CSV table of C-alpha atoms in Angstrom, one decimal:
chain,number,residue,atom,x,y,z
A,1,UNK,CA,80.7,85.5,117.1
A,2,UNK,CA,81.8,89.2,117.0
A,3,UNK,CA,78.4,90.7,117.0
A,4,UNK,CA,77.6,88.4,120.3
A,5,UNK,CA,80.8,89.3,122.1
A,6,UNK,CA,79.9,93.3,121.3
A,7,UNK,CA,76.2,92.8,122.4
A,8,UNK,CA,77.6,91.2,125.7
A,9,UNK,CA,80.6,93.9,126.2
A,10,UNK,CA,77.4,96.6,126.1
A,11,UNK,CA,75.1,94.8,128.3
A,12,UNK,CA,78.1,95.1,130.6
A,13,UNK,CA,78.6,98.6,130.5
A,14,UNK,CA,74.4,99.5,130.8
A,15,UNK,CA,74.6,97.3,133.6
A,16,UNK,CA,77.3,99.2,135.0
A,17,UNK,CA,75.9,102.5,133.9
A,18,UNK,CA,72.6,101.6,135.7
A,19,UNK,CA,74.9,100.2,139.3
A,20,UNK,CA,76.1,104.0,139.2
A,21,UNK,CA,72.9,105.4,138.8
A,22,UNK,CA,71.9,103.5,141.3
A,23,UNK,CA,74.7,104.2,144.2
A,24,UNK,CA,73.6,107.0,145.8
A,25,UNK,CA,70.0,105.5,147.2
A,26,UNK,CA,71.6,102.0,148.1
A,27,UNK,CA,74.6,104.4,150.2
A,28,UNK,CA,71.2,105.9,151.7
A,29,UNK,CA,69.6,102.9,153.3
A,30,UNK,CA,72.5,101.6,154.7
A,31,UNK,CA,73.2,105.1,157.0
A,32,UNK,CA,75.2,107.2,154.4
A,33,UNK,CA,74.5,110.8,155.4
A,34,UNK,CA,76.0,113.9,153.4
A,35,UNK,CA,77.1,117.5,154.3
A,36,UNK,CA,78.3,120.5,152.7
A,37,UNK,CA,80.4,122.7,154.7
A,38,UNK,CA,79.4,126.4,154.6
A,39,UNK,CA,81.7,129.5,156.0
A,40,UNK,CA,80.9,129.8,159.9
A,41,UNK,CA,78.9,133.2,160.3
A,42,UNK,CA,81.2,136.1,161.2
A,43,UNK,CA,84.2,134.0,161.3
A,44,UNK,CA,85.6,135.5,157.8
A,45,UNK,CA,86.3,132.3,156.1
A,46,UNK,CA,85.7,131.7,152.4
A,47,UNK,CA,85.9,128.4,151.9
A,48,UNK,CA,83.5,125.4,151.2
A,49,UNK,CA,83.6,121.5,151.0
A,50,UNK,CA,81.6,118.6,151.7
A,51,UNK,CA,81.8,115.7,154.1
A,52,UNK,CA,80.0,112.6,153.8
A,53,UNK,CA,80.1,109.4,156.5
A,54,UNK,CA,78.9,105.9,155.9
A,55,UNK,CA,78.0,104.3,159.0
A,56,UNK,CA,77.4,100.5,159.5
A,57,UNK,CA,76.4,99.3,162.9
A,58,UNK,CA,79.3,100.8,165.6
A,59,UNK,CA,81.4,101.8,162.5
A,60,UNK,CA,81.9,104.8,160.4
A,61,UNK,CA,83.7,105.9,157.2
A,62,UNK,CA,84.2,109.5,156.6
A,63,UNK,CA,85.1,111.1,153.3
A,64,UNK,CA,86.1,114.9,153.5
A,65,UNK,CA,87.1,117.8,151.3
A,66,UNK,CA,87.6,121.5,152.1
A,67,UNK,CA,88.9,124.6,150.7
A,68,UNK,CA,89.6,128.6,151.7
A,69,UNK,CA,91.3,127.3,154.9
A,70,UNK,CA,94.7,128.8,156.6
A,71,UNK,CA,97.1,127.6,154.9
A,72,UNK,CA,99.8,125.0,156.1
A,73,UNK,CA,98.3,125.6,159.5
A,74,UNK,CA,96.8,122.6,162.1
A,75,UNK,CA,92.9,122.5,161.6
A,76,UNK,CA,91.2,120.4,164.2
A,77,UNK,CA,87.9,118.8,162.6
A,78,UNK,CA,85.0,116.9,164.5
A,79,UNK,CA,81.7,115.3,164.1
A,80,UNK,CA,79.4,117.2,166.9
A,81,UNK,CA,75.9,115.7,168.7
A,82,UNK,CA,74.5,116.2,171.8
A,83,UNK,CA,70.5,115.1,172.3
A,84,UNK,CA,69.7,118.8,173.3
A,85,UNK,CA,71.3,120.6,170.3
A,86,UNK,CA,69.7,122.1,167.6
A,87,UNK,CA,71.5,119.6,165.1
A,88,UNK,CA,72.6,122.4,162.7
A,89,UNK,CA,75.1,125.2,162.4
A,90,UNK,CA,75.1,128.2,164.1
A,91,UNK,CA,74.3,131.9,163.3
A,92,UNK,CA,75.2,135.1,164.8
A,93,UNK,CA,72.3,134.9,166.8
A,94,UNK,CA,74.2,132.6,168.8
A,95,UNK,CA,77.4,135.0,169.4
A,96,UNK,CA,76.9,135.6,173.3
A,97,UNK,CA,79.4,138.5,173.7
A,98,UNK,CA,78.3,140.2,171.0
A,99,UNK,CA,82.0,140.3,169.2
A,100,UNK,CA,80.9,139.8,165.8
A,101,UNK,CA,82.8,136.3,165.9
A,102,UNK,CA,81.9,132.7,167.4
A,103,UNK,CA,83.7,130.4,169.3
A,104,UNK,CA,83.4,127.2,169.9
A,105,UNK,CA,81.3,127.3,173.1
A,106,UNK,CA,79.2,129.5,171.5
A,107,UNK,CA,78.2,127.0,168.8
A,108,UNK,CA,77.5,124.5,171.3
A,109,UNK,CA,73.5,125.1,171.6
A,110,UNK,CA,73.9,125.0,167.5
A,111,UNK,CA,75.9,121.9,166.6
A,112,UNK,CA,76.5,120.0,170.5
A,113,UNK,CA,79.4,118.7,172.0
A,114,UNK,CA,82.6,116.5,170.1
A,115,UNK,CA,81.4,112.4,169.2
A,116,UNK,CA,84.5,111.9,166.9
A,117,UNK,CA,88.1,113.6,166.1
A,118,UNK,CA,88.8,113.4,162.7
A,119,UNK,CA,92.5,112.8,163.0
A,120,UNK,CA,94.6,111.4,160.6
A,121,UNK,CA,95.5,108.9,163.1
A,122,UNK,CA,95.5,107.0,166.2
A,123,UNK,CA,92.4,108.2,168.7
A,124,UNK,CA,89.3,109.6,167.5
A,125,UNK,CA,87.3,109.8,170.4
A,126,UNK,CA,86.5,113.3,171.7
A,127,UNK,CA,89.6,113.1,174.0
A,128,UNK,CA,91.7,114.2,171.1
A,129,UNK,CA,89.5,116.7,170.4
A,130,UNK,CA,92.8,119.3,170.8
A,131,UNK,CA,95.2,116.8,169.6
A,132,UNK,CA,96.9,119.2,166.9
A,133,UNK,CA,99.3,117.1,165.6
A,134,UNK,CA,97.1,114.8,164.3
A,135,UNK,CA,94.9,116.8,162.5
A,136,UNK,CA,95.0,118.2,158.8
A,137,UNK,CA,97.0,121.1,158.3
A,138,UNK,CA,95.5,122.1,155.1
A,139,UNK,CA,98.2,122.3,152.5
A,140,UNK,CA,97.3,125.1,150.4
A,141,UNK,CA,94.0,125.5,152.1
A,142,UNK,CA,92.7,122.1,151.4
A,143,UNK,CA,91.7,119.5,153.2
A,144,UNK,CA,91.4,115.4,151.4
A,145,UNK,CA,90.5,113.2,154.5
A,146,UNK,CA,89.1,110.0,154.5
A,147,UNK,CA,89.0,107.5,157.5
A,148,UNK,CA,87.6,104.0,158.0
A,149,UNK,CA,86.9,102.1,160.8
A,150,UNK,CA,86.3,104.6,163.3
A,151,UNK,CA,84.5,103.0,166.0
A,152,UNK,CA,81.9,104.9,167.9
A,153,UNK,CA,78.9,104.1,170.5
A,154,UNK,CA,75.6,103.1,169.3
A,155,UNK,CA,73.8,106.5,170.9
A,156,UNK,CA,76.4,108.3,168.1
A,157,UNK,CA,75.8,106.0,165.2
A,158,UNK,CA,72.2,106.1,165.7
A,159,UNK,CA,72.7,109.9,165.9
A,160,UNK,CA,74.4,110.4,162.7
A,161,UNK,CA,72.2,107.7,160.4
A,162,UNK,CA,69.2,110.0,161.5
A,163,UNK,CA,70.8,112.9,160.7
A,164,UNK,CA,71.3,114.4,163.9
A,165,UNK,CA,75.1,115.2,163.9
A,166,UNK,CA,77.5,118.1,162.3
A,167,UNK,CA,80.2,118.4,161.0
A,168,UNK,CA,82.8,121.2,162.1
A,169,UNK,CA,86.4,122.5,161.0
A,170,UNK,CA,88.4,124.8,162.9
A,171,UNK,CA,91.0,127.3,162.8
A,172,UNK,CA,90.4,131.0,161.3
A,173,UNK,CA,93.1,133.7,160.4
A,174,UNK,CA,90.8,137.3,161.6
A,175,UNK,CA,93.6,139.2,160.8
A,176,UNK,CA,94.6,137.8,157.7
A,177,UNK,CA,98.0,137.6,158.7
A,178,UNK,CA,98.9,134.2,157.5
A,179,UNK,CA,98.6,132.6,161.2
A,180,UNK,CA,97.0,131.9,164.5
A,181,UNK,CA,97.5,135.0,166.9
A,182,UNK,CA,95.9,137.5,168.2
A,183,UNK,CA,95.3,138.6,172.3
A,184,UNK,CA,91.9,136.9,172.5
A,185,UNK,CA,92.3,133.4,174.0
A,186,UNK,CA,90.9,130.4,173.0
A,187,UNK,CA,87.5,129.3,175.0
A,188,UNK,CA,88.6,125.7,174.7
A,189,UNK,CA,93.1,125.8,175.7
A,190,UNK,CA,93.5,129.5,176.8
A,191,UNK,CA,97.6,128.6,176.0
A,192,UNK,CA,96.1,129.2,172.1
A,193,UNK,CA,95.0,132.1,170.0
A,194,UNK,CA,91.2,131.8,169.7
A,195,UNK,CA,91.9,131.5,166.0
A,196,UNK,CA,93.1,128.4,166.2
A,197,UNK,CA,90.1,126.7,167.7
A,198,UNK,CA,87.3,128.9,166.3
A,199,UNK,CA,84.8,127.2,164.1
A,200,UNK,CA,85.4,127.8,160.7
A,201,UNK,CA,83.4,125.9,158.0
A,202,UNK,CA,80.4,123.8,159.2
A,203,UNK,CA,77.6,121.4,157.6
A,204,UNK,CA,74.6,119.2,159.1
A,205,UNK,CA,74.9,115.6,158.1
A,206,UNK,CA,71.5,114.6,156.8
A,207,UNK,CA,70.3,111.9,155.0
A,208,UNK,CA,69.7,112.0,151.0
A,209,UNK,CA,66.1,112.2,150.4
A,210,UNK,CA,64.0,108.7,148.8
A,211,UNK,CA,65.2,108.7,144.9
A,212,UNK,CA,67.2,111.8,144.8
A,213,UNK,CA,70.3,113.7,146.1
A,214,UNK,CA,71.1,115.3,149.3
A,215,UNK,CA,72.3,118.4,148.4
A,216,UNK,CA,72.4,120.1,152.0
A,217,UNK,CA,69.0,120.6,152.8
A,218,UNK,CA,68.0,123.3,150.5
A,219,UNK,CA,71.1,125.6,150.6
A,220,UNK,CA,72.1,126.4,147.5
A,221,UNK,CA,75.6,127.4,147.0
A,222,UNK,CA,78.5,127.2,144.2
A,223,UNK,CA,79.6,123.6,142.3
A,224,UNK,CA,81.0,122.4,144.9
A,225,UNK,CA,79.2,122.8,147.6
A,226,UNK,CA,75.5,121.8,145.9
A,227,UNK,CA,77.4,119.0,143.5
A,228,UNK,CA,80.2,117.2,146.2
A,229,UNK,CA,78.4,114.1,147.0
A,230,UNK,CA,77.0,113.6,143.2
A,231,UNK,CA,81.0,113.8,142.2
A,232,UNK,CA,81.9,111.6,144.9
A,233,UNK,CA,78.9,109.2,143.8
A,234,UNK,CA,80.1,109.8,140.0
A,235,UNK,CA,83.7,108.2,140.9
A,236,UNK,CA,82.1,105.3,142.2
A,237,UNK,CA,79.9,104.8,139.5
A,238,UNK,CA,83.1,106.1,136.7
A,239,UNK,CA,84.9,102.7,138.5
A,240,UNK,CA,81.9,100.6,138.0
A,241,UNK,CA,81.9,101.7,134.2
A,242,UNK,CA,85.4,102.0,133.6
A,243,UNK,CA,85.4,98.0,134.6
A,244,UNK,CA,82.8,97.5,132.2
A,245,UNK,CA,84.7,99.3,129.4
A,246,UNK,CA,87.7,96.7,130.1
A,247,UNK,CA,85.2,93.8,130.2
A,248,UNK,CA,84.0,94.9,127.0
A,249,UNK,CA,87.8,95.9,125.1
A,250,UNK,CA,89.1,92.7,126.9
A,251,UNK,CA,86.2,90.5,125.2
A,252,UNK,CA,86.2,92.4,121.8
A,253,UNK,CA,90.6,91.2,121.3
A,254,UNK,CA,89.2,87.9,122.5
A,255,UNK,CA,87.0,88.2,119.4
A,256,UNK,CA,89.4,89.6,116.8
A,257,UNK,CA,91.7,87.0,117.9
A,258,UNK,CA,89.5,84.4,117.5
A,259,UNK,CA,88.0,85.4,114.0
């Protein structure tokens, strides 16, 4: 009876081992598109992260993480699109008055115009775009956001499940002074600092490719940036085998208590 219960306990746990190694593909074809967010060009951050949004029909999920931001200051985040962009970040071939620096306008042709707010709560259409207060303010320079039920139109869910939206967070520190300021206005609410709405980390959402891992289209960068969605995908998978490993304890006392 032992030997039975311990062959089922392990057919558990490879079934569960092979439900994790399966996540990532079965995320894919149901309009799971991945990101990992680079510094913008010129914009002196250092950070990284990676954002990832499940979409399913007018619905979205987004999961996000970020580092190297100002700390303990507002960072307003979005997911971009407009049918004319170039769906991907920008470069400083895109800085317009040749500062060395881009804003947000300058980005547009780049990334498009705000489809979702990623606030932490209440409205996420683009008309809190500015809404400070309801945006991370990056305690210790990280961001942890996740959101669900976001509603959006079907033009912007189609848009992201093909891979056609960005990703964008804000809010730069030039002169490394520990806060927004500066005399340079902001191109979106001249009332701020341009540091506070200047892009600063960015990453295209695309689509993980058939049988592998999206792992941002070819740009190769440090372990967090090539490896946040397979960690992500890992803790799904880790929950699906640390069930298993229950099953299998839970049915092995069953045994010793029996025998």
């Amino acid at each position: 009876m032992r030997t039975t219960t311990t062959r089922i306990a392990g057919a558990s746990f490879v079934a569960a081992a092979a439900l994790a190694l399966s996540v990532g593909p079965a995320f894919a074809a149901d309009g799971f598109v991945s990101a990992n967010l680079k510094p913008v060009a010129g914009n002196g951050v250092q950070g990284s992260g990676t954002a990832m949004v499940e979409v399913k029909g007018n619905q979205i999920t987004v999961t996000m993480a970020a580092n190297g931001l100002l700390p303990d200051s507002p960072h307003a985040a979005h997911i971009h699109f407009a049918a004319a962009a170039r769906h991907e970040c920008p470069t400083l071939g895109d800085d317009k008055n040749g500062d060395g620096h881009l804003n947000t306008t300058e980005g547009g042709p780049a990334y498009g115009d705000i489809v979702v707010s990623l606030t932490k709560t209440g409205d996420t259409s683009p008309k809190s775009g500015l809404a400070i207060d309801r945006f991370s303010t990056a305690p210790g320079g990280k961001i942890a956001y996740q959101r669900g039920s976001i509603n959006v139109s079907s033009d912007v869910a189609k848009a992201i499940s093909a891979g056609e939206s960005v990703v964008v967070i804000h809010g730069v520190d030039y002169n490394k002074d520990g806060k927004y300021d500066g005399n340079t206005k902001s191109d979106l609410m001249p009332s701020l600092p341009t540091e506070a709405t200047d892009p600063a980390l960015c990453g295209a959402l695309r689509v993980a490719p058939a049988g592998g891992m999206h792992t941002g289209g070819g740009m190769a960068g440090d372990g967090l940036k090539s490896g946040g969605q397979n960690e992500a995908l890992m803790l799904v998978g880790g929950g699906a085998l640390l069930a298993a490993a229950g099953t299998g304890a839970f049915a092995a006392r069953r045994a010793r208590s029996r025998a």
